[in-house]
CSV table of C-alpha atoms in Angstrom, one decimal:
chain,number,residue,atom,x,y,z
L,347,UNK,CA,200.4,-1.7,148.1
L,348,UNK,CA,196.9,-0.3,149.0
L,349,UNK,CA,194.3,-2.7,151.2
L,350,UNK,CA,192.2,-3.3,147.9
L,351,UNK,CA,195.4,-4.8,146.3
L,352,UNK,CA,196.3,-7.1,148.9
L,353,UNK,CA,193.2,-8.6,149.5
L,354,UNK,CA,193.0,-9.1,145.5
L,355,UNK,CA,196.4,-10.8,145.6
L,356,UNK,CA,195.5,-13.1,148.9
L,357,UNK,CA,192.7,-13.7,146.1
L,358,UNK,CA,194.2,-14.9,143.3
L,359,UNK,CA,196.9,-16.7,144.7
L,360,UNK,CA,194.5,-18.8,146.8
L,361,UNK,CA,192.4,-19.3,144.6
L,362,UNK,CA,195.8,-20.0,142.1
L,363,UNK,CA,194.0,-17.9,138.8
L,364,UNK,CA,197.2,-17.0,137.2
L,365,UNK,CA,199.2,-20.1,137.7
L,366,UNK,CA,198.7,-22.2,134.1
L,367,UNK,CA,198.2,-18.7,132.5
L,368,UNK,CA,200.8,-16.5,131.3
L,369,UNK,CA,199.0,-14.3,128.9
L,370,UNK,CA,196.1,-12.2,130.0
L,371,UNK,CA,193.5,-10.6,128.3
L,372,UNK,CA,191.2,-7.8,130.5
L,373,UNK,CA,187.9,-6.8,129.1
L,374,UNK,CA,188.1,-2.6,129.6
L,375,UNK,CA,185.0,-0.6,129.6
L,376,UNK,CA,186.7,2.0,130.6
L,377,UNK,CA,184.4,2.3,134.3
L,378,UNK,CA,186.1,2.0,137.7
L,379,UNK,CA,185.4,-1.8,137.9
L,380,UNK,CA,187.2,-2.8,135.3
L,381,UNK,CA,190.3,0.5,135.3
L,382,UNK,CA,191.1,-0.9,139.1
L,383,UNK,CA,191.3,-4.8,137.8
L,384,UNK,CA,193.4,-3.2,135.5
L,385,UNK,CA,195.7,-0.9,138.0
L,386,UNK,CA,196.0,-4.1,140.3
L,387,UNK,CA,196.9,-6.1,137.5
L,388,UNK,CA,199.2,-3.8,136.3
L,389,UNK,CA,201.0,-3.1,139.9
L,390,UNK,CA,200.9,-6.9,140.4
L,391,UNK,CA,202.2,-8.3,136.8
L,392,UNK,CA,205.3,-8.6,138.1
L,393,UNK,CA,204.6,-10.7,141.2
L,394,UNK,CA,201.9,-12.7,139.1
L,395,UNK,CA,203.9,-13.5,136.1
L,396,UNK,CA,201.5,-12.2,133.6
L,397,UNK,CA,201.5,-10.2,130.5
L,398,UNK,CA,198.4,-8.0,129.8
L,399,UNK,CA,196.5,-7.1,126.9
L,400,UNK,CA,192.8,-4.6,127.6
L,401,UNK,CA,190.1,-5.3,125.3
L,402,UNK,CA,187.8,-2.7,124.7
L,403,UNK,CA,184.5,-2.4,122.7
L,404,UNK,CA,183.5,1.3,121.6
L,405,UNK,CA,179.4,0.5,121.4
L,406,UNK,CA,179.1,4.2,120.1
L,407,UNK,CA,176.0,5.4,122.3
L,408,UNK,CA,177.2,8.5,123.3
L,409,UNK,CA,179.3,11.0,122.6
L,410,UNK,CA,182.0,10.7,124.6
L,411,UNK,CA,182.5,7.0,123.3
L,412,UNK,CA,185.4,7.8,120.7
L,413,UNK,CA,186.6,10.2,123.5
L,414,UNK,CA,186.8,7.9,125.3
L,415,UNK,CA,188.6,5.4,122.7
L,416,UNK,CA,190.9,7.7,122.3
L,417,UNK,CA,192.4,8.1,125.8
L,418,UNK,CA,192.4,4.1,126.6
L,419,UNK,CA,194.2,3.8,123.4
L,420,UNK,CA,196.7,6.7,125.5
L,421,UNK,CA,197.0,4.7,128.3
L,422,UNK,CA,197.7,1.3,126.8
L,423,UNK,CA,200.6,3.3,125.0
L,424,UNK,CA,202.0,4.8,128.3
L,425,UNK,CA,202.2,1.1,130.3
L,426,UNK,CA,203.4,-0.6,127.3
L,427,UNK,CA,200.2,-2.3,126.8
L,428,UNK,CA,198.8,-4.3,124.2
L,429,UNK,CA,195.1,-3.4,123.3
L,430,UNK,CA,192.6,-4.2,121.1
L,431,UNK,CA,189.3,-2.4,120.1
L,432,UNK,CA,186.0,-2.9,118.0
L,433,UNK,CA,183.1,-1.0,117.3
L,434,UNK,CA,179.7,-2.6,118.3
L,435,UNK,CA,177.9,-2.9,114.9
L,436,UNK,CA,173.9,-3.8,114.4
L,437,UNK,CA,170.8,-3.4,116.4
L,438,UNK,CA,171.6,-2.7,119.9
L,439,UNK,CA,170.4,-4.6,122.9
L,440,UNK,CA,171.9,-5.6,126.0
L,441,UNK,CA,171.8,-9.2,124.8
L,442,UNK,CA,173.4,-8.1,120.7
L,443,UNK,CA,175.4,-6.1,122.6
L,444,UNK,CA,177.1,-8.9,125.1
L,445,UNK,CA,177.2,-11.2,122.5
L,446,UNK,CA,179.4,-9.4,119.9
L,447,UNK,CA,181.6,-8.3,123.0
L,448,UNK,CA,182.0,-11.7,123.6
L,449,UNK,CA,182.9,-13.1,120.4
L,450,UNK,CA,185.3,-10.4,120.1
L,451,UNK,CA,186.8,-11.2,123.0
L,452,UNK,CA,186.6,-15.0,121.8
L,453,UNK,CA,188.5,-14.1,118.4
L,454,UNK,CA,191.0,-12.2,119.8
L,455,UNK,CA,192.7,-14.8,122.8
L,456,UNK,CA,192.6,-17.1,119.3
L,457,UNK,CA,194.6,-14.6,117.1
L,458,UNK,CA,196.7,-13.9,120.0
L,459,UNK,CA,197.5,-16.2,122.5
L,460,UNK,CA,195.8,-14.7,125.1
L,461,UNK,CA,194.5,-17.9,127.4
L,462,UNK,CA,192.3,-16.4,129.9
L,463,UNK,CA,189.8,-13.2,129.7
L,464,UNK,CA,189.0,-11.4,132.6
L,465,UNK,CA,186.4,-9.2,133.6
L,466,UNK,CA,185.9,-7.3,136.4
L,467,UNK,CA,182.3,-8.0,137.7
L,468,UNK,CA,181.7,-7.8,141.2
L,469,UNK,CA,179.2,-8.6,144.0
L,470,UNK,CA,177.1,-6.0,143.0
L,471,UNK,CA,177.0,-7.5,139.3
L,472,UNK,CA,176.5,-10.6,141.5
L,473,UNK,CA,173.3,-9.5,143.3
L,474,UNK,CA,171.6,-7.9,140.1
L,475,UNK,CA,172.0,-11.1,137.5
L,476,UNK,CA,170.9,-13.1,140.3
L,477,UNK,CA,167.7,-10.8,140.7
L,478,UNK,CA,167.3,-10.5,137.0
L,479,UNK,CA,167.3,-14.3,136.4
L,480,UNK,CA,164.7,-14.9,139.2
L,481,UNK,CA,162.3,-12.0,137.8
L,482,UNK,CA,162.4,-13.9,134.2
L,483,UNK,CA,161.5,-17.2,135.8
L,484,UNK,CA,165.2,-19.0,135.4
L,485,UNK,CA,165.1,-22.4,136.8
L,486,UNK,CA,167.1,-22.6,140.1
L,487,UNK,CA,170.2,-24.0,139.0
L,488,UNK,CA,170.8,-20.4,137.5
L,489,UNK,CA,170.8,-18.8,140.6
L,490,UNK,CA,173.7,-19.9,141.9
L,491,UNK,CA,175.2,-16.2,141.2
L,492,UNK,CA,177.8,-15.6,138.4
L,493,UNK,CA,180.5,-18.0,138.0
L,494,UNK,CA,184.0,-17.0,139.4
L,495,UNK,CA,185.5,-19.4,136.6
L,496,UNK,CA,184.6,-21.3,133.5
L,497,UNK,CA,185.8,-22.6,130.3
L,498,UNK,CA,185.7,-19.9,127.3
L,499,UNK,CA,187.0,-20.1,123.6
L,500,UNK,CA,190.2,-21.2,123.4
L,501,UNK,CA,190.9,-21.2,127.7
L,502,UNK,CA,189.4,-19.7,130.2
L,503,UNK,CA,187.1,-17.1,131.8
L,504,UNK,CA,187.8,-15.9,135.4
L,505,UNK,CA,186.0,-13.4,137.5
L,506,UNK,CA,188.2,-12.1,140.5
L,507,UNK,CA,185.9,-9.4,141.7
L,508,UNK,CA,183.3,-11.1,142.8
L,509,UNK,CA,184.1,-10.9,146.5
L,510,UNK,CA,184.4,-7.3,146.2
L,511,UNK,CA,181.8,-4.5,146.9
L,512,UNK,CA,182.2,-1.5,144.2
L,513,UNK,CA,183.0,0.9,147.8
L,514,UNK,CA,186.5,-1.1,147.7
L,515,UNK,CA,187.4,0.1,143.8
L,516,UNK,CA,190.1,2.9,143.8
L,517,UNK,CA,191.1,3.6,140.8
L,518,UNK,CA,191.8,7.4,140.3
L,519,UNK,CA,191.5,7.8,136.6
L,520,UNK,CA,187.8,6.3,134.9
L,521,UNK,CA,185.1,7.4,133.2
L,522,UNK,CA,181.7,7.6,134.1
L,523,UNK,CA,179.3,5.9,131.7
L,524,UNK,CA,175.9,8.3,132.6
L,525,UNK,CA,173.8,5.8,131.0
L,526,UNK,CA,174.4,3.3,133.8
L,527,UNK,CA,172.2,5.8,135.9
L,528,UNK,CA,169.3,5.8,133.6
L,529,UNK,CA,166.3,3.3,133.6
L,530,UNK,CA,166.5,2.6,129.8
L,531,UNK,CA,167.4,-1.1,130.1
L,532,UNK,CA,166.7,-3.8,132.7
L,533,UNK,CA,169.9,-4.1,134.7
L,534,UNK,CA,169.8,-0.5,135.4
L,535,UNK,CA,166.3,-0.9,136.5
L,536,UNK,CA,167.0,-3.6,139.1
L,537,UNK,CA,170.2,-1.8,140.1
L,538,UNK,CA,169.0,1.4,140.4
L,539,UNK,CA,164.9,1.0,141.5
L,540,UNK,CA,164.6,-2.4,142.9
L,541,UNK,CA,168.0,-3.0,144.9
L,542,UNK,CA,167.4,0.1,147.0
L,543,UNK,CA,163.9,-0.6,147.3
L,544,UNK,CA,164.8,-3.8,148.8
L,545,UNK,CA,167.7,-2.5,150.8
L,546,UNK,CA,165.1,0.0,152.4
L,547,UNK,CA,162.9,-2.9,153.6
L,548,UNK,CA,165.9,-4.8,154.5
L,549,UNK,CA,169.5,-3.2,155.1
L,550,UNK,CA,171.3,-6.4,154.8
L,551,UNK,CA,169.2,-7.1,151.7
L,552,UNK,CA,172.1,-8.1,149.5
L,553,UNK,CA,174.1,-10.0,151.7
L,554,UNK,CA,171.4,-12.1,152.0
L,555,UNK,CA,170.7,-12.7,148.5
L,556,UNK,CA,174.7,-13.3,147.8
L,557,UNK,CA,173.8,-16.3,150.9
L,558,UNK,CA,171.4,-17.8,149.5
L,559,UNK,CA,173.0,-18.1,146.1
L,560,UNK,CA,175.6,-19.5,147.7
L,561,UNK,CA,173.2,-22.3,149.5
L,562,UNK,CA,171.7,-22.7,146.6
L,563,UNK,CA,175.4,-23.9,144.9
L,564,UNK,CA,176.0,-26.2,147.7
L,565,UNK,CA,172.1,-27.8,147.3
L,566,UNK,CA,173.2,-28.3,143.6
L,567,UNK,CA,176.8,-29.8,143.9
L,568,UNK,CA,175.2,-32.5,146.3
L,569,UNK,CA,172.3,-32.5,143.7
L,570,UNK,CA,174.8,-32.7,140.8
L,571,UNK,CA,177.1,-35.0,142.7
L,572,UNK,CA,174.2,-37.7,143.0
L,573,UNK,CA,173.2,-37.2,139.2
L,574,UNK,CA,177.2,-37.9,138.2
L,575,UNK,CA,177.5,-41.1,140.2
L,576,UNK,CA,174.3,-41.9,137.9
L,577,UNK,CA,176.0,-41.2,135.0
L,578,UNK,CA,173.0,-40.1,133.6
L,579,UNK,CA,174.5,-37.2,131.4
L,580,UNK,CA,176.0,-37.9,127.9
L,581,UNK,CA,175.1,-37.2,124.6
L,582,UNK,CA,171.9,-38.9,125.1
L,583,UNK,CA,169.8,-39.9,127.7
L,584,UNK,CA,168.6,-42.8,128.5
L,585,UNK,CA,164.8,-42.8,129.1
L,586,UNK,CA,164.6,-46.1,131.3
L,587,UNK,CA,166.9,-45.2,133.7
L,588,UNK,CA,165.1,-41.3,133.5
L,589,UNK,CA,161.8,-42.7,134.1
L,590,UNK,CA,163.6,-45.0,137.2
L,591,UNK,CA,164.2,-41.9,139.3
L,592,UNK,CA,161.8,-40.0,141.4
L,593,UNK,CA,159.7,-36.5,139.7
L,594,UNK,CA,162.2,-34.7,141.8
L,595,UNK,CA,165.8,-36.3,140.3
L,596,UNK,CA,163.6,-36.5,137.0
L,597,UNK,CA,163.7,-32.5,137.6
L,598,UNK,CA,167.0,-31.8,138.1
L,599,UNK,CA,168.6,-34.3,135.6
L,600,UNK,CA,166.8,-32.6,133.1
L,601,UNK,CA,168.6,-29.0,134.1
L,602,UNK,CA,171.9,-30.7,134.1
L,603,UNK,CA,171.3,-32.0,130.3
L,604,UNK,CA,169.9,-28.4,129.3
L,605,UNK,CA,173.0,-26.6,131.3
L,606,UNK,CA,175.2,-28.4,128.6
L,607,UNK,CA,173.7,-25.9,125.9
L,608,UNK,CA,174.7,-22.5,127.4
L,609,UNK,CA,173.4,-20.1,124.6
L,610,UNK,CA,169.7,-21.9,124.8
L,611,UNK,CA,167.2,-19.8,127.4
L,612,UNK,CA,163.6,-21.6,128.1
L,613,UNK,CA,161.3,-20.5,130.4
L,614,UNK,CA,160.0,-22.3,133.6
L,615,UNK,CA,156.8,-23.2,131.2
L,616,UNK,CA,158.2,-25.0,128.9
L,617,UNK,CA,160.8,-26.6,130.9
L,618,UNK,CA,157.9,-28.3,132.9
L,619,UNK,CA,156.3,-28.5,129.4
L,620,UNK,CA,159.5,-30.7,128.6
L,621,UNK,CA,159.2,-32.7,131.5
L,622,UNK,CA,155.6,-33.5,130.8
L,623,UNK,CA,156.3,-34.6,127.6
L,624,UNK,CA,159.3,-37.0,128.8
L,625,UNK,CA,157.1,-38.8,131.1
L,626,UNK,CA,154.1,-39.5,128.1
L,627,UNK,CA,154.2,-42.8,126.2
L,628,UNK,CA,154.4,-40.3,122.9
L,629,UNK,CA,157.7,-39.3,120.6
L,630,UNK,CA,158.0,-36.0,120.2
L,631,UNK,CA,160.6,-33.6,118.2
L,632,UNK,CA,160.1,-29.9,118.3
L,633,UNK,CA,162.4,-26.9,117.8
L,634,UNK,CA,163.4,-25.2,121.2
L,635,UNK,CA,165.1,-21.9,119.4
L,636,UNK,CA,166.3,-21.2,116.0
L,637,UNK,CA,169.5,-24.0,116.2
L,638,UNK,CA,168.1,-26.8,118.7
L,639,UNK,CA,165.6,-29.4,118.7
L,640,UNK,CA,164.4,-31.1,121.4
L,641,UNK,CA,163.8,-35.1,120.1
L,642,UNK,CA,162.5,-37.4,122.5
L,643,UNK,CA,162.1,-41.4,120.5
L,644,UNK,CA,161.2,-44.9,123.1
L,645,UNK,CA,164.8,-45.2,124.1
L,646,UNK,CA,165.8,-41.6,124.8
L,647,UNK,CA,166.0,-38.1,124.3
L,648,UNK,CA,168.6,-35.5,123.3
L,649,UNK,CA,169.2,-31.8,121.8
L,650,UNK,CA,170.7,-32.0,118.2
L,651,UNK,CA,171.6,-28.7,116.3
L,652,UNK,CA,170.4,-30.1,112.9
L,653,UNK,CA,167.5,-32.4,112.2
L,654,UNK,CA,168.9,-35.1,109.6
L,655,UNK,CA,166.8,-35.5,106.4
L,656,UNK,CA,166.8,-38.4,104.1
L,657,UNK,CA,168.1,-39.1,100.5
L,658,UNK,CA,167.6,-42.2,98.7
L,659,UNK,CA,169.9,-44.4,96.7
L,660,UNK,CA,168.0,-46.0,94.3
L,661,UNK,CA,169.7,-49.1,91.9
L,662,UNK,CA,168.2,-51.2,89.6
L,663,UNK,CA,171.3,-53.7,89.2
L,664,UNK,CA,171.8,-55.7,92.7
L,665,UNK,CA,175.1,-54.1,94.0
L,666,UNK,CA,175.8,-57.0,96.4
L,667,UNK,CA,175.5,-55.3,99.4
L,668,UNK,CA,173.8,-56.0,102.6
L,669,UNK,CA,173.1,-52.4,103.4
L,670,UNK,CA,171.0,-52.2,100.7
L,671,UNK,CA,167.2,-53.0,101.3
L,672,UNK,CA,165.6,-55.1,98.3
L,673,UNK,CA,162.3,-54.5,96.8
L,674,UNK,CA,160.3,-56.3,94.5
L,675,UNK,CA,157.9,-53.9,92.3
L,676,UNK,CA,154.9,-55.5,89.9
L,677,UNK,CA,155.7,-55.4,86.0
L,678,UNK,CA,153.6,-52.9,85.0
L,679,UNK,CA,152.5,-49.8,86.7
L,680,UNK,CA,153.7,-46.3,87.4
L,681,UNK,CA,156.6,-46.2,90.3
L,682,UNK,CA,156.4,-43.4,93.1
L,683,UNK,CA,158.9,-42.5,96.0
L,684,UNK,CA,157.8,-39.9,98.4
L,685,UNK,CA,157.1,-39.3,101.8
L,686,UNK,CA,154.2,-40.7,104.1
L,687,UNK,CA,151.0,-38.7,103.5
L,688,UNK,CA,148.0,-38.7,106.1
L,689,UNK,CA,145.8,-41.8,104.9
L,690,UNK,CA,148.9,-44.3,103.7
L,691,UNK,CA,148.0,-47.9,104.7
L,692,UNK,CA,150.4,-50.5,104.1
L,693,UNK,CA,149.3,-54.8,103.9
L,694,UNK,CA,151.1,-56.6,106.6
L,695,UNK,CA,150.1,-60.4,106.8
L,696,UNK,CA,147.3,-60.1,105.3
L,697,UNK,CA,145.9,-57.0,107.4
L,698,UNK,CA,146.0,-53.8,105.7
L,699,UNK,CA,147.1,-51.0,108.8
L,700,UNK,CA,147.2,-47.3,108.4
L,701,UNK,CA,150.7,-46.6,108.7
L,702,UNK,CA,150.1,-44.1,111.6
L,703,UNK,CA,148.6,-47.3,113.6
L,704,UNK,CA,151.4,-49.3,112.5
L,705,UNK,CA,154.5,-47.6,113.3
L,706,UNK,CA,152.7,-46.7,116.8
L,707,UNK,CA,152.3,-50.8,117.2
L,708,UNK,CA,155.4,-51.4,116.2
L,709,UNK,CA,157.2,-48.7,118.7
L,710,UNK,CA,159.3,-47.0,115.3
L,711,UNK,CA,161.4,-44.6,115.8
L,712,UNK,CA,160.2,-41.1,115.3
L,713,UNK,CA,162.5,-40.6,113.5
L,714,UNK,CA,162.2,-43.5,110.8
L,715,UNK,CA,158.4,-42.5,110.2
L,716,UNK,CA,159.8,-40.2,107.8
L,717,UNK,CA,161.5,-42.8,105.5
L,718,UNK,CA,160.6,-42.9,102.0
L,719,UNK,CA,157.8,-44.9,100.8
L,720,UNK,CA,157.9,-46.8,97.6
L,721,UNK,CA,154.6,-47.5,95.7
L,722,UNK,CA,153.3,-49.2,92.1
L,723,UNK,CA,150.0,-47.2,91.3
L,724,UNK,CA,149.8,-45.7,94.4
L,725,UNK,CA,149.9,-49.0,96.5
L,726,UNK,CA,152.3,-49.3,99.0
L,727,UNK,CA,155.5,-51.6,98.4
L,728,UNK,CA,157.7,-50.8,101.2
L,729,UNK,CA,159.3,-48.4,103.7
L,730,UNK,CA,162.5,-48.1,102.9
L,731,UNK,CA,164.8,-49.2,105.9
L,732,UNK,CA,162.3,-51.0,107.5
L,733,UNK,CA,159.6,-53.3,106.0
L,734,UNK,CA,158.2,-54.9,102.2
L,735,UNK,CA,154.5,-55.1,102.8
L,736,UNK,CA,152.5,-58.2,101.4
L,737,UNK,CA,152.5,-56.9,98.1
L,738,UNK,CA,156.3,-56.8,97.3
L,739,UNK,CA,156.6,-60.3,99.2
L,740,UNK,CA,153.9,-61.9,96.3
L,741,UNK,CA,156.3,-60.2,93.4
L,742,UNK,CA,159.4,-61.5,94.2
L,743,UNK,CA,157.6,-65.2,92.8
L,744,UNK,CA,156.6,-63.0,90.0
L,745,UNK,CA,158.5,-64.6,86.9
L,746,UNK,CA,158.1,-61.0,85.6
L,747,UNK,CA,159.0,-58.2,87.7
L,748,UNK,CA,161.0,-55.2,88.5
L,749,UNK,CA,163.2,-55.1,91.5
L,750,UNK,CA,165.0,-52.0,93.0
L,751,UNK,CA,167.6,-51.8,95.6
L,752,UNK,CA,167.3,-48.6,98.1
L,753,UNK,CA,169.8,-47.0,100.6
L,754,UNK,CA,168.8,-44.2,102.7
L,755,UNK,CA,171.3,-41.3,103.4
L,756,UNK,CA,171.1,-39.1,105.8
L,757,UNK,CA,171.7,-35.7,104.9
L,758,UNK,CA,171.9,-32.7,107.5
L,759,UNK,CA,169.2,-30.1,107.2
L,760,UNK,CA,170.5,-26.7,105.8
């Protein structure tokens, strides 16, 4: 057993990665990262307990990629290995190309059994996300470097590289992905312009960006410790205890929430944007990205996938039931149900109020100021769900009169 190995086993059995995990699946590039995590492994499985199966995406950019293919396909066969491999279909960026890796990888430890995925980044990788996320203004609970473990698809996903340097990788056999040393695509650029740029200036350059991400983790745990005790986090959050913290909690409370939704990326603009808007007397709902939306009403404010838009049940017989809202109409007249429109006004004790001014008065839900309005000859009778103006009051001592029972149903936007 080689240096590299036993300090990778002291590793994992500290650290105790393999004990609830059996099956293993290794995410192979084919590079000398991930074909030493794989040699180890493979040395090891015996000691560890673990069966392996390589995953291995063929994103077809060169030419040697079915080449490639080809030989880890060899390999697998050789140790007895179990391995799996897909062909990166559509537009190709670094972000199309992760994700499709990663729902591959997510599909297969379904279909499979696999309970853990693997990968083999390593404090290099470390260094350079940490470097990229400050350059595209993350906020700072992102910098804490690249998690060694974390819940993914159906178990999890475990890094156990990251306290190696790339000088420490042996493996004889790997193939060198020549693209890696270009400038085509950001990582490369920080890896290969910046980092020794840096390291010039400063020779211990990354070991002390790998120190301060980890002082930035331990700022965060006490951070994230305080904000737990709070029990501010859950589906919702509650603006009165928000607004009963200082700017500063206000801040990181705020990252916590977001951290909850790892696919959703905003910039340090609109976070403060966000943070603005949670400390104005105004409601507010606004998409964030193409599936979230960012609802703040008076009590407090949340992320929600879908937006939930109203139907209307709508009887003329009284079904007897107190979720249904009642609504006395004048005898003649034409009916109309529809949404608010800019100059409604609706007669309240004798006063008639835009409806704008009104459902500001009367602190409504943002939400609710969508409900359906019911008129007679375009004078308002009622907002469904909340109020009968003055005018459906008077006809309900109408000895002639048409009455209508309404239930809104919420409906999730397609």
């Amino acid at each position: 057993m080689n240096t590299g190995q036993l300090k990778f086993l002291r590793i994992v059995e500290e650290k105790q990665f393999f004990v609830p995990h059996q099956k293993v699946l290794l995410a192979l590039s084919g590079g000398l990262d991930s074909m030493t995590l794989f040699n180890w492994l493979y040395d090891l499985r015996e000691i560890l307990q673990i069966e392996i199966g390589l995953a291995h995406v063929n994103h077809g950019l060169r030419k040697v990629s079915d080449n490639e293919e080809k030989e880890l396909r060899k390999l697998a066969a050789e140790r007895g290995v179990s391995i799996y491999v897909d062909r990166f279909t559509g537009k190709f960026t670094e972000q199309n190309a992760r994700d499709f890796r990663y729902q591959f990888f997510a599909n297969l430890m379904a279909e499979n059994g696999y309970t853990v995925l693997l990968t083999a980044h390593h404090r290099g990788d470390d260094i350079e996300t940490f470097l990229m996320r400050e350059i595209t203004g993350r906020p700072l609970r992102s910098l804490q470097g690249i998690a060694e473990r974390q819940p993914f698809a159906t178990g999890e996903l475990i890094r156990p590289l990251l306290q190696f340097d790339k000088s420490e990788f042996d493996a004889p056999y790997f193939f060198d992905d020549v693209t890696n040393h270009g400038t085509d695509y950001f990582r490369n650029r920080v890896r290969n312009q910046l980092i020794p740029e840096l390291t010039k200036e400063n020779p211990q350059f990354s070991q002390a960006i790998s120190s301060l991400s980890d002082e930035i983790r331990l700022a965060l745990t006490v951070i994230n410790d305080e904000i737990e005790k709070g029990n501010f986090i859950g589906e919702k959050v509650d603006l009165q205890q928000f607004h009963s913290q200082t700017s500063a909690m206000q801040h990181f409370i705020l990252q916590a929430y977001l951290a909850q939704f790892p696919d959703l990326e905003i910039s340090k603009a609109k976070f403060n944007e966000l943070l603005h808007i949670l400390n104005r007397p105004q409601q507010y709902k606004a998409p964030l990205n193409k599936k979230l939306f960012f609802i703040k009403n008076n009590q407090s404010f949340y992320l929600t996938e879908k937006l939930e838009n109203q139907d209307l049940t709508v009887l003329s017989e009284n079904p007897h039931d107190d979720s249904f809202m009642r609504v006395d109409l004048a005898a003649t007249g034409d009916i109309e149900i529809r949404k608010r429109q800019p100059h409604d006004e609706i007669l309240i004790h004798g006063h008639h109020k835009k409806l704008r001014k009104y459902f500001i008065e009367k602190h409504i839900p943002l939400e609710k100021r969508e409900n359906f309005l019911i008129l007679v000859d375009k004078k308002l009778y009622a907002i469904v769900d909340l109020v009968c103006s003055d005018l459906s009051i008077a006809a309900k001592n109408d000895k002639i009169k048409r009455t209508l029972w309404v239930k809104p149903v919420l409906r999730e936007e397609k």
